[in-house]
PDB file of C-alpha atoms in Angstrom:
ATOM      1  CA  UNK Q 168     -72.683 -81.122  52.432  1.00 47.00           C
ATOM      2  CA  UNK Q 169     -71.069 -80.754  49.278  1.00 47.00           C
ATOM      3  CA  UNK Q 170     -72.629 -78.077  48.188  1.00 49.00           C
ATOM      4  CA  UNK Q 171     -72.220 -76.121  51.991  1.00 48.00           C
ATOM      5  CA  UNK Q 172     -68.417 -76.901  51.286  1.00 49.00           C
ATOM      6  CA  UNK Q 173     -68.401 -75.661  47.757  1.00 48.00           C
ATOM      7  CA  UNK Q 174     -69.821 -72.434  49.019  1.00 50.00           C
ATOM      8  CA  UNK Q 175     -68.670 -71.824  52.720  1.00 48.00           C
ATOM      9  CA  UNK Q 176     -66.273 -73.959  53.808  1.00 46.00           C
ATOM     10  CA  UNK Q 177     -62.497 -73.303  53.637  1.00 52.00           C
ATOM     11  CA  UNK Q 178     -60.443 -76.896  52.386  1.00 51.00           C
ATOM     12  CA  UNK Q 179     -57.978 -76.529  55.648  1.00 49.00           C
ATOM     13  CA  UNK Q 180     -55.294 -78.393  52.982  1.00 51.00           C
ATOM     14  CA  UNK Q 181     -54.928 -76.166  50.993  1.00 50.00           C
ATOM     15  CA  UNK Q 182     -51.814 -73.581  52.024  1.00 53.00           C
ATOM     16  CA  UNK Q 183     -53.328 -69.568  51.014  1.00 50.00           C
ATOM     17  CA  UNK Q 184     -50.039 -68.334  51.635  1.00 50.00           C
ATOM     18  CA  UNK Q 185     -48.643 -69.744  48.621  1.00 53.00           C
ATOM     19  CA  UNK Q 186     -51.576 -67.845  46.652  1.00 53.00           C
ATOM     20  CA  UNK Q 187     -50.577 -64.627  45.043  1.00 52.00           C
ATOM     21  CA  UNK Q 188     -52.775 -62.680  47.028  1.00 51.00           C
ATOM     22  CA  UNK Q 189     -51.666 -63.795  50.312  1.00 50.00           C
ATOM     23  CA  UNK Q 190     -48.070 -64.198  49.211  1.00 55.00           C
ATOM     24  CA  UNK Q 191     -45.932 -62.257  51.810  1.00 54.00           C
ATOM     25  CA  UNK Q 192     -43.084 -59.645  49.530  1.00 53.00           C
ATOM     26  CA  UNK Q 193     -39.723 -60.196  50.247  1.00 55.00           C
ATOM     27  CA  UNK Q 194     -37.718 -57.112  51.757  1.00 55.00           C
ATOM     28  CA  UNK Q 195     -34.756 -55.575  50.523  1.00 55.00           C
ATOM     29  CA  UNK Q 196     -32.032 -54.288  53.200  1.00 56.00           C
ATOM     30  CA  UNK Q 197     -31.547 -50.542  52.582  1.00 52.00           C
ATOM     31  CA  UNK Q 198     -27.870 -49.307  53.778  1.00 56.00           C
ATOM     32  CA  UNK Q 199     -27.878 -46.486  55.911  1.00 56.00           C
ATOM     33  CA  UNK Q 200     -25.903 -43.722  53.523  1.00 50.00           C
ATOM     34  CA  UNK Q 201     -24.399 -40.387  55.115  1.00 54.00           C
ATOM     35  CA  UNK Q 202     -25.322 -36.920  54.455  1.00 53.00           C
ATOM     36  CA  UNK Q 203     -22.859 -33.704  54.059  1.00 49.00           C
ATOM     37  CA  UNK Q 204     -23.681 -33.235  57.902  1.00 50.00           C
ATOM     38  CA  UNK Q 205     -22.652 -36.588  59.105  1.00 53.00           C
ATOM     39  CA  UNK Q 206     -25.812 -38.475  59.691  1.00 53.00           C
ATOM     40  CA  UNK Q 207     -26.817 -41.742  58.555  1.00 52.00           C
ATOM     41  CA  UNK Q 208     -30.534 -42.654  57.354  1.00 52.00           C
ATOM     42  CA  UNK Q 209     -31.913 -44.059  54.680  1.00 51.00           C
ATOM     43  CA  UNK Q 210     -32.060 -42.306  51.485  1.00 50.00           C
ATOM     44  CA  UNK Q 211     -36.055 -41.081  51.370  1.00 47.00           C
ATOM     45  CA  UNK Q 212     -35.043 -40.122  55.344  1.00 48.00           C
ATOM     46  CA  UNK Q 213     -32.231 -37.562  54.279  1.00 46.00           C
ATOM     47  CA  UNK Q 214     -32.175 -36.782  50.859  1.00 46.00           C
ATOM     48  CA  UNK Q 215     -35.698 -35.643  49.455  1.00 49.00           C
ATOM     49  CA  UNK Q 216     -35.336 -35.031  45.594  1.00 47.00           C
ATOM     50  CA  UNK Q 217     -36.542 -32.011  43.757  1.00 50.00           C
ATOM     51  CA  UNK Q 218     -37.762 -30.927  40.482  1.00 51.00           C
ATOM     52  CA  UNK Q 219     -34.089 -30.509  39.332  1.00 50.00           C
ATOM     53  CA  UNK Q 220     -33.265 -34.070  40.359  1.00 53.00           C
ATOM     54  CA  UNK Q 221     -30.876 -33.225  42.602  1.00 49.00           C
ATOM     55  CA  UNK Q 222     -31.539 -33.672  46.819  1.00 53.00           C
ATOM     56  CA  UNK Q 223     -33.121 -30.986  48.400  1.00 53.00           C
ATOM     57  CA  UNK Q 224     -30.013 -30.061  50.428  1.00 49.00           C
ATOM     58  CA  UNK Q 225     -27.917 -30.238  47.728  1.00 51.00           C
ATOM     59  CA  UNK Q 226     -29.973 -28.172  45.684  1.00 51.00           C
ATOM     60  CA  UNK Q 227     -29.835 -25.833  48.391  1.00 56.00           C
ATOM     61  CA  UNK Q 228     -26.209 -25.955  49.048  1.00 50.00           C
ATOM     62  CA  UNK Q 229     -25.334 -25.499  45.112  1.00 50.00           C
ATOM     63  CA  UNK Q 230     -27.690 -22.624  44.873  1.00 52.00           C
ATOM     64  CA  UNK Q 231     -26.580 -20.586  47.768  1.00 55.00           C
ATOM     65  CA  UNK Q 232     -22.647 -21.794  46.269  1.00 51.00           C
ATOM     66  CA  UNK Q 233     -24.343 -20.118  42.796  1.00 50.00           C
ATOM     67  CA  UNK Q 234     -25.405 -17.299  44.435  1.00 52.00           C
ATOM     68  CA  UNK Q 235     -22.398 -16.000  46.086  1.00 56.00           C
ATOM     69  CA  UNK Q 236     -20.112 -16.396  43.237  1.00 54.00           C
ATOM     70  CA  UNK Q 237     -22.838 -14.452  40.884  1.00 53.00           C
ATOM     71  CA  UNK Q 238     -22.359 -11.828  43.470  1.00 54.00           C
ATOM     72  CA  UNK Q 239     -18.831 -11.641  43.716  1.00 56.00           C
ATOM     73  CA  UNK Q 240     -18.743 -11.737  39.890  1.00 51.00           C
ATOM     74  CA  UNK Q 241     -21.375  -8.732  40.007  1.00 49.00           C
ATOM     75  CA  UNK Q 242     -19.152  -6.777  42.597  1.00 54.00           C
ATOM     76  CA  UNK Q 243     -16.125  -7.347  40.847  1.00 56.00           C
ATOM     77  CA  UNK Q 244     -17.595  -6.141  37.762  1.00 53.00           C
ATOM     78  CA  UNK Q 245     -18.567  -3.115  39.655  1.00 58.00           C
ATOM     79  CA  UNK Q 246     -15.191  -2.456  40.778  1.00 49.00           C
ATOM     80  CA  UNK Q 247     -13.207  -2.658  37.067  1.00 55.00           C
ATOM     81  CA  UNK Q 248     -16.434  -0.100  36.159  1.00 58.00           C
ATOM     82  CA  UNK Q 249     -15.766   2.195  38.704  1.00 57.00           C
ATOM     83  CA  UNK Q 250     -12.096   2.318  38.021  1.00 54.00           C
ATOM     84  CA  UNK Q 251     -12.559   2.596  34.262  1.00 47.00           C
ATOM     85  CA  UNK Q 252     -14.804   5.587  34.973  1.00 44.00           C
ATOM     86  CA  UNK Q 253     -12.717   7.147  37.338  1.00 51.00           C
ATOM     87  CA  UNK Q 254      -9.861   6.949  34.752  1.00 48.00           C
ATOM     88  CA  UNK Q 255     -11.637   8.362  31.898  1.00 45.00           C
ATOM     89  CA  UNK Q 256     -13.036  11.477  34.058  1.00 45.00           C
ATOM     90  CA  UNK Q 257      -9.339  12.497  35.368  1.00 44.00           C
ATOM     91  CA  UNK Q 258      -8.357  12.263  31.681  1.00 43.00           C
ATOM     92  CA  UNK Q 259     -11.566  14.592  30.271  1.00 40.00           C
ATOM     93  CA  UNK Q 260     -12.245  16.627  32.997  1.00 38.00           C
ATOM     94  CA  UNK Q 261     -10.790  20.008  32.478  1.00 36.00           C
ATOM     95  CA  UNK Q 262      -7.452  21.030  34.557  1.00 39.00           C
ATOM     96  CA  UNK Q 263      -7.684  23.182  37.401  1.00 35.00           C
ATOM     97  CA  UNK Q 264      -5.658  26.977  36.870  1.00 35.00           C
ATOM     98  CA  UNK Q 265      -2.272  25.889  37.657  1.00 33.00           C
ATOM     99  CA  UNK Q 266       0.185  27.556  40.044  1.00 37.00           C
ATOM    100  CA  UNK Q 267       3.687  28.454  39.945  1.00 36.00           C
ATOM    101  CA  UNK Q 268       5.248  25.968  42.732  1.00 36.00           C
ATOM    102  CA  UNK Q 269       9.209  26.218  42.651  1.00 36.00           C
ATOM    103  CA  UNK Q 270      10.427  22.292  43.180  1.00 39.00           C
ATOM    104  CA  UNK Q 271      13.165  19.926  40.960  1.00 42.00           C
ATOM    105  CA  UNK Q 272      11.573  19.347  37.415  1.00 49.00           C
ATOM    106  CA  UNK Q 273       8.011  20.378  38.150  1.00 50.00           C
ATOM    107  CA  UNK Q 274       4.919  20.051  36.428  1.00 67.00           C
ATOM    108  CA  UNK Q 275       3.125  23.133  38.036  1.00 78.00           C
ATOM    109  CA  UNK Q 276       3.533  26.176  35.634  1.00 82.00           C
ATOM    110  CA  UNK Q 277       1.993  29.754  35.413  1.00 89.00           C
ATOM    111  CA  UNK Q 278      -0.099  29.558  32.766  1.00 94.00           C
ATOM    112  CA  UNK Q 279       1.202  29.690  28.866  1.00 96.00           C
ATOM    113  CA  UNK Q 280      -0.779  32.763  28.123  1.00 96.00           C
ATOM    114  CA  UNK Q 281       2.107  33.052  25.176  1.00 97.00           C
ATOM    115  CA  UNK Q 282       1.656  31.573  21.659  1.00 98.00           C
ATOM    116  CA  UNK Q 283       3.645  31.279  18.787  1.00 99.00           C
ATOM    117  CA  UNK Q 284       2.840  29.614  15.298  1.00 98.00           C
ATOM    118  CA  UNK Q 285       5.702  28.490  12.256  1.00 98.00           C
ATOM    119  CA  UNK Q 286       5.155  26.335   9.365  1.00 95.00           C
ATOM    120  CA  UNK Q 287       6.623  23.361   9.819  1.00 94.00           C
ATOM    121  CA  UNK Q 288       7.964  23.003   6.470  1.00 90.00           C
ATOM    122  CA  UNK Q 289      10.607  25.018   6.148  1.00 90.00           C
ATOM    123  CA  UNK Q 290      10.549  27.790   3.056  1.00 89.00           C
ATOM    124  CA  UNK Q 291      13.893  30.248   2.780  1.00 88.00           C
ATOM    125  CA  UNK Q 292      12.289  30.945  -0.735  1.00 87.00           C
ATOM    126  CA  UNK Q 293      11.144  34.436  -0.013  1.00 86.00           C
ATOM    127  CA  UNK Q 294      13.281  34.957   2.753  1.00 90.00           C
ATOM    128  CA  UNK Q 295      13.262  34.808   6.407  1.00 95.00           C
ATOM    129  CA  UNK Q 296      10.977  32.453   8.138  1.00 96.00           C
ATOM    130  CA  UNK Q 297       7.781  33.839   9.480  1.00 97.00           C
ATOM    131  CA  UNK Q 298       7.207  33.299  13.578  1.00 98.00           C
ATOM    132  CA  UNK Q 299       3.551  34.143  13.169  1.00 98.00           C
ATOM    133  CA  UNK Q 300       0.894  35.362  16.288  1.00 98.00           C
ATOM    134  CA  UNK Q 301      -1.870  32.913  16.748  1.00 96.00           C
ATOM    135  CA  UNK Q 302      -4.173  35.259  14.727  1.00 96.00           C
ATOM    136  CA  UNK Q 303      -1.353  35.386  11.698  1.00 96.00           C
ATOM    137  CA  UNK Q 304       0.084  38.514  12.327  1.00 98.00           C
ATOM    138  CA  UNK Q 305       3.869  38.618  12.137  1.00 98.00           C
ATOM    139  CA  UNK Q 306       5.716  38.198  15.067  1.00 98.00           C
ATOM    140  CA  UNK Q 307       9.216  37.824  14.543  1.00 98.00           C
ATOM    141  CA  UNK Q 308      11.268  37.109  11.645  1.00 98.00           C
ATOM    142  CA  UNK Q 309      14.336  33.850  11.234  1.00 98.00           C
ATOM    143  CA  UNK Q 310      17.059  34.117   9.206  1.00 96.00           C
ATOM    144  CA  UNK Q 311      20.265  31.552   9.070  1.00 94.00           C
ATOM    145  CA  UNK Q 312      22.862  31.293   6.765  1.00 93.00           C
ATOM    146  CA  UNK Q 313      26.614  29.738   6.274  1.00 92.00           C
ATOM    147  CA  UNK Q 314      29.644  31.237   5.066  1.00 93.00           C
ATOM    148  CA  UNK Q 315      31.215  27.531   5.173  1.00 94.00           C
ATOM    149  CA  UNK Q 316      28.609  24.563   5.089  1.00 91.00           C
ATOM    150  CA  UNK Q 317      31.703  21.917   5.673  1.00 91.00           C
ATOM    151  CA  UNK Q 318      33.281  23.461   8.852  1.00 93.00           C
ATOM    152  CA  UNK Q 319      29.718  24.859  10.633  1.00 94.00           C
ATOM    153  CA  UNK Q 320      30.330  28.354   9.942  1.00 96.00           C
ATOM    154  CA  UNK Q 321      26.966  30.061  10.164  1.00 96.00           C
ATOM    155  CA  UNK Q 322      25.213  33.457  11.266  1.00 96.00           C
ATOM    156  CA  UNK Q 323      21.463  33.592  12.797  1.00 97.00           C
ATOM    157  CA  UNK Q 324      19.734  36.621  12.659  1.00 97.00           C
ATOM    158  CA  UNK Q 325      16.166  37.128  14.093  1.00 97.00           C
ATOM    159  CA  UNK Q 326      13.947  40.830  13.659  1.00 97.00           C
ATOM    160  CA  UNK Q 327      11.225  42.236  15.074  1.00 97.00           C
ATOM    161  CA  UNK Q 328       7.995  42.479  13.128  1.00 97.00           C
ATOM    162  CA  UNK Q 329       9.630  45.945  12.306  1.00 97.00           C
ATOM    163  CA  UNK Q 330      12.132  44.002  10.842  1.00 96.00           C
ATOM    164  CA  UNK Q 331      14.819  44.885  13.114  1.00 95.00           C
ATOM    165  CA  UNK Q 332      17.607  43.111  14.286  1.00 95.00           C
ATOM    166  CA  UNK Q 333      17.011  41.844  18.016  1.00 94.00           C
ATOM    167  CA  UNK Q 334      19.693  38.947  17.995  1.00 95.00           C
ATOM    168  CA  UNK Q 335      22.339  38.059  16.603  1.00 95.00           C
ATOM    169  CA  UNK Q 336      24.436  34.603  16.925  1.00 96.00           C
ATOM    170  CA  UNK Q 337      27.646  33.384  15.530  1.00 97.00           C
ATOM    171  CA  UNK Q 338      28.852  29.581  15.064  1.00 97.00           C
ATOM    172  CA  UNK Q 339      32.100  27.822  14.570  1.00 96.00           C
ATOM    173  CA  UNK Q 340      30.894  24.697  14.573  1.00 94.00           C
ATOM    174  CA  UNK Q 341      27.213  24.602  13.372  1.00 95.00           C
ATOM    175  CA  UNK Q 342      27.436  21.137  11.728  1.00 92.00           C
ATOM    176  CA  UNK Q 343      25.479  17.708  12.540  1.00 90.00           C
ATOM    177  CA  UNK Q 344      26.154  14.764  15.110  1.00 85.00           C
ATOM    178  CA  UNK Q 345      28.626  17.090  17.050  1.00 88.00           C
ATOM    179  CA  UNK Q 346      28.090  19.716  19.742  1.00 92.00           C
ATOM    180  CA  UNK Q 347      27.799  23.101  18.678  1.00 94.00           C
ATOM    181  CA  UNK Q 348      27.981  26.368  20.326  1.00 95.00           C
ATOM    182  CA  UNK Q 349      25.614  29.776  18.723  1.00 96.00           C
ATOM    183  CA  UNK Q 350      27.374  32.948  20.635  1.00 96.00           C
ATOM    184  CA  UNK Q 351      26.184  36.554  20.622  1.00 96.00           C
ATOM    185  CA  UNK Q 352      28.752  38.950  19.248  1.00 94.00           C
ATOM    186  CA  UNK Q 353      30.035  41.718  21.858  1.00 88.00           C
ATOM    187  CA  UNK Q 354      28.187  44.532  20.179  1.00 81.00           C
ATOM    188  CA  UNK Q 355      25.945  46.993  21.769  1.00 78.00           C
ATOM    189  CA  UNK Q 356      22.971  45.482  23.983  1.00 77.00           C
ATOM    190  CA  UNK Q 357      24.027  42.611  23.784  1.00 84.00           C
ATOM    191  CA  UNK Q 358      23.576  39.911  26.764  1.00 87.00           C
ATOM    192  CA  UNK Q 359      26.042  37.540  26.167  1.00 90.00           C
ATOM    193  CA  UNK Q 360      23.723  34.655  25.205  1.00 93.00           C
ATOM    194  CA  UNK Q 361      24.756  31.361  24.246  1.00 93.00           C
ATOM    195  CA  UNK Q 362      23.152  28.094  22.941  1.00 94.00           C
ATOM    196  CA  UNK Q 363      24.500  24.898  22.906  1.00 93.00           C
ATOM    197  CA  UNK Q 364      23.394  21.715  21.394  1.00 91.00           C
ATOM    198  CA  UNK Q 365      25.208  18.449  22.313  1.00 88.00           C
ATOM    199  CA  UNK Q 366      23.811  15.636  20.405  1.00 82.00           C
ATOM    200  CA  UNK Q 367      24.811  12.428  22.493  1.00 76.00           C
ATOM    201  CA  UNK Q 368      24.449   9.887  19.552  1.00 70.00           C
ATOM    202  CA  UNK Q 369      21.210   7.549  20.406  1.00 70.00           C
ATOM    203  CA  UNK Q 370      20.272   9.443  23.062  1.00 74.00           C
ATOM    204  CA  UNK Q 371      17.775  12.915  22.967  1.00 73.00           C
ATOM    205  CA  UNK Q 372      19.995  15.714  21.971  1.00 74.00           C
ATOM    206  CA  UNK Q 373      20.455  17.972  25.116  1.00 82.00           C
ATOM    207  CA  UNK Q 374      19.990  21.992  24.345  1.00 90.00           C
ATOM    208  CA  UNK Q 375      20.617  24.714  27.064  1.00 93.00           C
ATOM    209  CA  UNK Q 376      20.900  28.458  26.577  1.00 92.00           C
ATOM    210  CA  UNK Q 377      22.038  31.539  28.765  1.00 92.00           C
ATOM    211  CA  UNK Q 378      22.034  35.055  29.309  1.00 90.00           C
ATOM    212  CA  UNK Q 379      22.693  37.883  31.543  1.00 90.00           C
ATOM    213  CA  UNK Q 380      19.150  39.650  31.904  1.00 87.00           C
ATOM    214  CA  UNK Q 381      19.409  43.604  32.009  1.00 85.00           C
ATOM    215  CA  UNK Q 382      19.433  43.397  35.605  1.00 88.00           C
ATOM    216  CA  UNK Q 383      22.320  41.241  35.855  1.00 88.00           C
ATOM    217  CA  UNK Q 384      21.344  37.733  36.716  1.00 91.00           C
ATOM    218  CA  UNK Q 385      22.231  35.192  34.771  1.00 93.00           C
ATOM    219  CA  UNK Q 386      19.176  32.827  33.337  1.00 93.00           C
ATOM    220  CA  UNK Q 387      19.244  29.309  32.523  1.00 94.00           C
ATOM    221  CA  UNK Q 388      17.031  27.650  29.995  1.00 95.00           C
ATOM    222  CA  UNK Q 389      16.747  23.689  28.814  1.00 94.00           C
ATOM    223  CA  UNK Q 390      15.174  22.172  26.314  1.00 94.00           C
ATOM    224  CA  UNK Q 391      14.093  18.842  27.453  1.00 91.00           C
ATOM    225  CA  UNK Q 392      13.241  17.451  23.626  1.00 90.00           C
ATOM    226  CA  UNK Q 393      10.976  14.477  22.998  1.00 89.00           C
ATOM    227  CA  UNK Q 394      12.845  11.389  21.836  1.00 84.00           C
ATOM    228  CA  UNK Q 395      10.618  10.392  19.011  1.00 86.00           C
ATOM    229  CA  UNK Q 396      10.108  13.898  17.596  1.00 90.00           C
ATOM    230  CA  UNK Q 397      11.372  17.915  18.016  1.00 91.00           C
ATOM    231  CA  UNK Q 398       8.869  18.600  20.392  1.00 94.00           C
ATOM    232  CA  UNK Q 399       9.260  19.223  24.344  1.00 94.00           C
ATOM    233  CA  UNK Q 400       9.278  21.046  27.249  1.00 95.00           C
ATOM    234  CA  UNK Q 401      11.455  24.316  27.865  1.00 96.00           C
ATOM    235  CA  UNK Q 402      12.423  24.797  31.860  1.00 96.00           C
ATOM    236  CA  UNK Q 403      14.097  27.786  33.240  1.00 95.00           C
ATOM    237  CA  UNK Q 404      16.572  27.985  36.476  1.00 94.00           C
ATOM    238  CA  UNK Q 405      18.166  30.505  38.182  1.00 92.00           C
ATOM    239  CA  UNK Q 406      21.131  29.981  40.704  1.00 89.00           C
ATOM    240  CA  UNK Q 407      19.904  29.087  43.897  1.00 85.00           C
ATOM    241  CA  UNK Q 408      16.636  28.186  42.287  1.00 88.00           C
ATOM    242  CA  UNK Q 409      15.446  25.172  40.785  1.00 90.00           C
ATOM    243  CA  UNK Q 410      14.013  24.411  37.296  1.00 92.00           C
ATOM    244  CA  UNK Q 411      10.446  25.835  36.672  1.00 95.00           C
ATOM    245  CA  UNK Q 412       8.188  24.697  33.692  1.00 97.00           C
ATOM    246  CA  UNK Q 413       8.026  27.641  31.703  1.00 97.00           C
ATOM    247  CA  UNK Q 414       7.800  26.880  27.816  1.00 97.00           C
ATOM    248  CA  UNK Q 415       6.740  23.885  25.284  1.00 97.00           C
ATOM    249  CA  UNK Q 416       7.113  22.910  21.992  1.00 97.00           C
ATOM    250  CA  UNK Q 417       4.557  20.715  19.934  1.00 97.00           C
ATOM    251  CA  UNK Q 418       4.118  19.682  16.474  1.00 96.00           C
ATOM    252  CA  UNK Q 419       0.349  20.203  15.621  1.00 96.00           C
ATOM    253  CA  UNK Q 420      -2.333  20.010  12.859  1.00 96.00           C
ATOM    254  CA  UNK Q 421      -3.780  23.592  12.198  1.00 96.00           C
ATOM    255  CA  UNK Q 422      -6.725  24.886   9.989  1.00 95.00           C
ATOM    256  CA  UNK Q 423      -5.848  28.412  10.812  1.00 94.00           C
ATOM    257  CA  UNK Q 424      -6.888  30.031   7.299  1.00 93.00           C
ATOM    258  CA  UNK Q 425      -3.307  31.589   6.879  1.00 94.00           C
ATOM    259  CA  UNK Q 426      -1.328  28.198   7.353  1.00 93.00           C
ATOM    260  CA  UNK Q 427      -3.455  27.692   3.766  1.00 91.00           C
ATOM    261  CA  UNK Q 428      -4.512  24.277   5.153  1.00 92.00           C
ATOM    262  CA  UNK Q 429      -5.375  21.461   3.125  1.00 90.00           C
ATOM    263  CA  UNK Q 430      -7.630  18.261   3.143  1.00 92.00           C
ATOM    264  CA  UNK Q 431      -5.632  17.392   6.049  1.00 93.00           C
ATOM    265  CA  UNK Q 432      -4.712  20.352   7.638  1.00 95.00           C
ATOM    266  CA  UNK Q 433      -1.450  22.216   8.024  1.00 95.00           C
ATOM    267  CA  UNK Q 434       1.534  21.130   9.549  1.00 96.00           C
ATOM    268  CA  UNK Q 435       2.740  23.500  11.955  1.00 97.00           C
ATOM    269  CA  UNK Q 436       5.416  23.916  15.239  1.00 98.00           C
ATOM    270  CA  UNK Q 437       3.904  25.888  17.814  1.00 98.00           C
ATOM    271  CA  UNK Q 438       5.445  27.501  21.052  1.00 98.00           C
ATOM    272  CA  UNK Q 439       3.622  27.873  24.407  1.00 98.00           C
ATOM    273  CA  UNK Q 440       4.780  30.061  26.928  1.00 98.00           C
ATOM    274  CA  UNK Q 441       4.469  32.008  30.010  1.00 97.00           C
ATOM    275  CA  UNK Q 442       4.264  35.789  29.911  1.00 95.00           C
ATOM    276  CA  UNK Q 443       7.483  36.361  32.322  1.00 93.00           C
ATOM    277  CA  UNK Q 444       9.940  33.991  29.814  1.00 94.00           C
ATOM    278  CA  UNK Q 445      12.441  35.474  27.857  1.00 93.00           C
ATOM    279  CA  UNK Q 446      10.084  35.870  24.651  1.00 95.00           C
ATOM    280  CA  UNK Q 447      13.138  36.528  22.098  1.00 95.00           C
ATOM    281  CA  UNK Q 448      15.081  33.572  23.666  1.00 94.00           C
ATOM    282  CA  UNK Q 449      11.992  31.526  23.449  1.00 95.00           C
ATOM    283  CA  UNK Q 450      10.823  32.418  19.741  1.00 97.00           C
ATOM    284  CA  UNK Q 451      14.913  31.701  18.983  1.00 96.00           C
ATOM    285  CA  UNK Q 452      15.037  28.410  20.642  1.00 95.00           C
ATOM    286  CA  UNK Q 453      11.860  27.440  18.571  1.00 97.00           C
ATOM    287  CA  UNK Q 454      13.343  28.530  15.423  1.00 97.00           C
ATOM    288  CA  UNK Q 455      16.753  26.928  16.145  1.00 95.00           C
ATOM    289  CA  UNK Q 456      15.000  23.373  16.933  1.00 94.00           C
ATOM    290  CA  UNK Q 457      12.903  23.437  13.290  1.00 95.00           C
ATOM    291  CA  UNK Q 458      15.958  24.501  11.569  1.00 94.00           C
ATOM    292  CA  UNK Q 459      18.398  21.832  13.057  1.00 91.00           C
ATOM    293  CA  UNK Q 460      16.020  18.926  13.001  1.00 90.00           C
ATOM    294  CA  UNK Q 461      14.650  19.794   8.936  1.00 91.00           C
ATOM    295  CA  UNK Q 462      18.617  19.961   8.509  1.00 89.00           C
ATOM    296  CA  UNK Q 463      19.904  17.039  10.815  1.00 87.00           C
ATOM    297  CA  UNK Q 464      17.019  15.024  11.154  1.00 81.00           C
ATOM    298  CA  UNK Q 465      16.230  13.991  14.800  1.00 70.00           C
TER     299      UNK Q 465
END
């Protein structure tokens, strides 16, 4: 019997639930938790965890967020592209033939098939200034002088490149920081032309000019000058007409052999024009500017 109980026979004492192997495991309340939808469920129920460690909706959530804003980033990227493009091509691409539309201070010109060259530094050393042809042939020739430096008294003279007298203009008054009138003398051909230059202290000196064509109408030209330097544009009106963009005045950089350019070029004040301008008005009104500005400053 002893040996039957050693080997088959349970001791009914003895308690197997306090053995390890029989012990029952004590559970753990798990509190429901929400999810971004509103439901409640455990955490293994509604929130599986990826790779990443973040829950599988989550993940999804933050890389759909990620996706969107990548793609507005992308499109907006597109955009500043497109604009910066679309800027640089209206600035390269050449200019369509422009046409002669009469309207208040407009841009639209015939073209300036007219071009005239001077040296920008100013040389009375052998005599009149040269108003060269793009190619360096003589065009016309500028001459200026004073009787009376102190009270403006001065005489402009400009020839042909026959050398022969095509205008002349008288001043009273030819002196700096006030206005001053140029007038034709009534001689023979004349056509009573005029300039007049009115400073108006800081602000950009104002020039206009007149004459009575052969024809008899009376032509208006102004020189709208640049406020940093003698450059600008040249517009001419006739009564019951408005302005038209006819003329411009730039200070350039030239290698034309003749200009004897050096290292860095040649300094040079150049006229463009339209055929139909007045050319000796134009070619005096660039020779006038160089002179007042090398004399006066700007």
């Amino acid at each position: 019997m002893a040996r039957g109980n050693a080997r088959g026979i349970r001791n009914p004492r003895k308690n197997h639930a306090d053995t390890p192997k029989f012990r029952k495991k004590k559970t753990i309340p798990v509190r429901p938790v929400r999810n971004l939808r509103g439901q409640t469920g455990t955490p293994g129920h509604l929130f599986k965890l990826t790779s990443s460690g973040l829950p599988e909706k989550h993940q999804r959530f933050y890389l759909s967020h990620l996706h969107q804003t990548s793609s507005m980033k992308l499109s907006s990227l597109s955009v500043a592209i497109g604009l910066v493009v679309g800027i640089f091509a209206s600035q390269t691409s050449p200019n369509s033939v422009s046409k002669l539309v009469r309207r208040g201070k407009s841009e639209d010109h015939a073209p300036f098939t007219n071009t005239y060259i001077m040296n920008d530094k100013l040389d009375y050393s052998q005599g009149a200034l040269r108003i060269n042809y793009p190619n360096g042939a003589l065009a016309f020739l500028f001459d200026k002088s004073f009787k009376d430096v102190r009270r403006g008294i001065s005489t402009t003279v400009v020839k042909d490149s026959s050398f022969q007298p095509v205008l002349y203009l008288n001043s009273q008054d030819d002196t700096c920081f006030s206005k001053s009138h140029y007038v034709e003398p009534p001689v023979s051909g004349s056509h009573n032309r005029v300039f007049s230059i009115d400073p108006r202290g800081l602000r950009r000196d104002s020039w206009v000019f007149r004459f009575i064509a052969v024809w008899g109408e009376e032509i208006t030209y102004r020189y709208d000058r640049n406020y940093w330097n003698k450059g600008g544009k040249i517009y001419e009106s006739r009564k019951g007409a408005d302005e038209v963009y006819v003329g411009l005045l730039e200070n350039q950089t030239l290698w034309e052999y003749w200009l004897n350019p050096g290292k860095k070029g040649a300094a040079a004040f150049t006229l463009s024009c339209t055929a139909n301008a007045a050319q000796v008005e134009m070619v005096t009104l660039m020779a006038m500017v160089l002179a007042r500005a090398d004399t006066c400053g700007l």
